[in-house]
Amino acid sequence: MSATTRQRKKSFLGSLVIPVASAAVLGYFAFHAVNGEFGMAGRERLDRQVAQLEAELADITSAREHLATRVALLRPESLDPDMVDERARVILNVVQADELIIMRGRSVAAR
């Protein structure tokens, strides 16, 4: 038997396997870097949500401070007679005979 070596010519499709697979993997990661949960689009979505929640926090904080101020006026150590008079009139729904009554909407009277 003679010793012959067999050489094969590389096929065109065989030479494309590694570049196509690499491009697919690169495309996958590029897509998720832009559109993924923590990608660029996700980052913008999170930034909008952070801004919205910070605005809501500012509103709630100011409302809390307003309520804390009103509660401080009703404490026995620093009792404000005008505040006591106002709350008594709202709760008991009473007025003096010589006073003029101006009816407001329910939301204003509830404060």
Short mmCIF file of C-alpha atoms in Angstrom, two decimals:
data_model
loop_
_atom_site.label_atom_id
_atom_site.label_comp_id
_atom_site.label_asym_id
_atom_site.label_seq_id
_atom_site.Cartn_x
_atom_site.Cartn_y
_atom_site.Cartn_z
CA MET A 1 0.00 0.00 0.00
CA SER A 2 1.18 3.36 -0.79
CA ALA A 3 1.14 6.13 1.81
CA THR A 4 -0.91 8.93 0.40
CA THR A 5 -2.17 11.91 2.24
CA ARG A 6 -5.56 13.16 1.52
CA GLN A 7 -6.05 16.89 1.46
CA ARG A 8 -9.45 18.44 1.44
CA LYS A 9 -10.40 21.79 0.10
CA LYS A 10 -12.19 23.87 2.76
CA SER A 11 -15.80 24.50 1.92
CA PHE A 12 -17.17 28.01 1.68
CA LEU A 13 -19.81 27.37 4.38
CA GLY A 14 -17.26 25.92 6.79
CA SER A 15 -15.25 29.13 6.68
CA LEU A 16 -18.35 31.19 7.59
CA VAL A 17 -19.31 29.28 10.73
CA ILE A 18 -17.05 31.14 13.20
CA PRO A 19 -17.71 34.68 11.84
CA VAL A 20 -21.49 34.11 11.73
CA ALA A 21 -21.53 32.66 15.25
CA SER A 22 -19.40 35.55 16.51
CA ALA A 23 -21.68 38.09 14.83
CA ALA A 24 -24.74 36.42 16.37
CA VAL A 25 -23.25 36.51 19.87
CA LEU A 26 -22.13 40.12 19.39
CA GLY A 27 -25.59 41.05 18.08
CA TYR A 28 -27.26 39.40 21.06
CA PHE A 29 -25.17 41.34 23.56
CA ALA A 30 -25.50 44.60 21.59
CA PHE A 31 -29.28 44.24 21.50
CA HIS A 32 -29.49 43.69 25.25
CA ALA A 33 -27.04 46.52 25.94
CA VAL A 34 -29.48 48.89 24.25
CA ASN A 35 -32.91 47.39 24.95
CA GLY A 36 -32.36 45.23 28.02
CA GLU A 37 -33.66 45.89 31.50
CA PHE A 38 -30.40 47.60 32.50
CA GLY A 39 -29.47 48.83 29.02
CA MET A 40 -29.70 52.36 27.67
CA ALA A 41 -33.50 52.29 27.22
CA GLY A 42 -33.90 50.71 30.64
CA ARG A 43 -31.68 53.35 32.17
CA GLU A 44 -33.88 56.12 30.75
CA ARG A 45 -36.96 54.34 32.09
CA LEU A 46 -35.36 54.05 35.53
CA ASP A 47 -34.31 57.73 35.47
CA ARG A 48 -37.90 58.79 34.68
CA GLN A 49 -39.19 56.61 37.49
CA VAL A 50 -36.63 58.06 39.92
CA ALA A 51 -37.65 61.62 38.98
CA GLN A 52 -41.34 60.77 39.42
CA LEU A 53 -40.75 59.15 42.81
CA GLU A 54 -38.59 62.07 43.99
CA ALA A 55 -41.38 64.51 43.07
CA GLU A 56 -43.88 62.33 44.93
CA LEU A 57 -41.53 62.20 47.93
CA ALA A 58 -41.24 66.00 47.93
CA ASP A 59 -45.05 66.36 47.91
CA ILE A 60 -45.49 63.83 50.71
CA THR A 61 -42.70 65.43 52.76
CA SER A 62 -44.25 68.88 52.47
CA ALA A 63 -47.68 67.50 53.43
CA ARG A 64 -46.11 65.73 56.43
CA GLU A 65 -44.35 68.92 57.54
CA HIS A 66 -47.63 70.85 57.24
CA LEU A 67 -49.43 68.26 59.37
CA ALA A 68 -46.60 68.18 61.90
CA THR A 69 -46.84 71.97 62.26
CA ARG A 70 -50.60 71.79 62.83
CA VAL A 71 -50.19 68.98 65.38
CA ALA A 72 -47.51 70.97 67.21
CA LEU A 73 -50.01 73.80 67.66
CA LEU A 74 -52.39 71.40 69.46
CA ARG A 75 -49.84 70.04 71.95
CA PRO A 76 -50.49 71.00 75.57
CA GLU A 77 -47.04 72.62 75.93
CA SER A 78 -47.65 75.06 73.08
CA LEU A 79 -51.41 75.32 72.84
CA ASP A 80 -52.56 77.98 70.39
CA PRO A 81 -56.00 79.36 71.37
CA ASP A 82 -56.88 80.18 67.77
CA MET A 83 -56.12 76.61 66.69
CA VAL A 84 -58.22 75.17 69.52
CA ASP A 85 -61.08 77.52 68.61
CA GLU A 86 -60.85 76.57 64.92
CA ARG A 87 -60.83 72.82 65.61
CA ALA A 88 -63.69 73.09 68.12
CA ARG A 89 -65.83 74.99 65.62
CA VAL A 90 -65.13 72.46 62.85
CA ILE A 91 -65.70 69.39 65.02
CA LEU A 92 -68.71 70.67 66.97
CA ASN A 93 -70.17 72.66 64.06
CA VAL A 94 -71.00 75.70 66.21
CA VAL A 95 -70.76 79.46 65.74
CA GLN A 96 -71.58 82.49 67.85
CA ALA A 97 -74.75 84.44 67.21
CA ASP A 98 -72.98 87.56 65.91
CA GLU A 99 -70.77 85.78 63.37
CA LEU A 100 -71.24 85.63 59.62
CA ILE A 101 -71.01 82.14 58.11
CA ILE A 102 -69.46 81.61 54.67
CA MET A 103 -70.02 78.09 53.37
CA ARG A 104 -67.09 76.57 51.50
CA GLY A 105 -66.62 73.30 49.68
CA ARG A 106 -66.20 70.13 51.73
CA SER A 107 -62.45 69.80 50.96
CA VAL A 108 -61.65 73.24 52.43
CA ALA A 109 -63.66 72.61 55.61
CA ALA A 110 -62.02 69.21 56.09
CA ARG A 111 -58.57 70.73 56.54
#
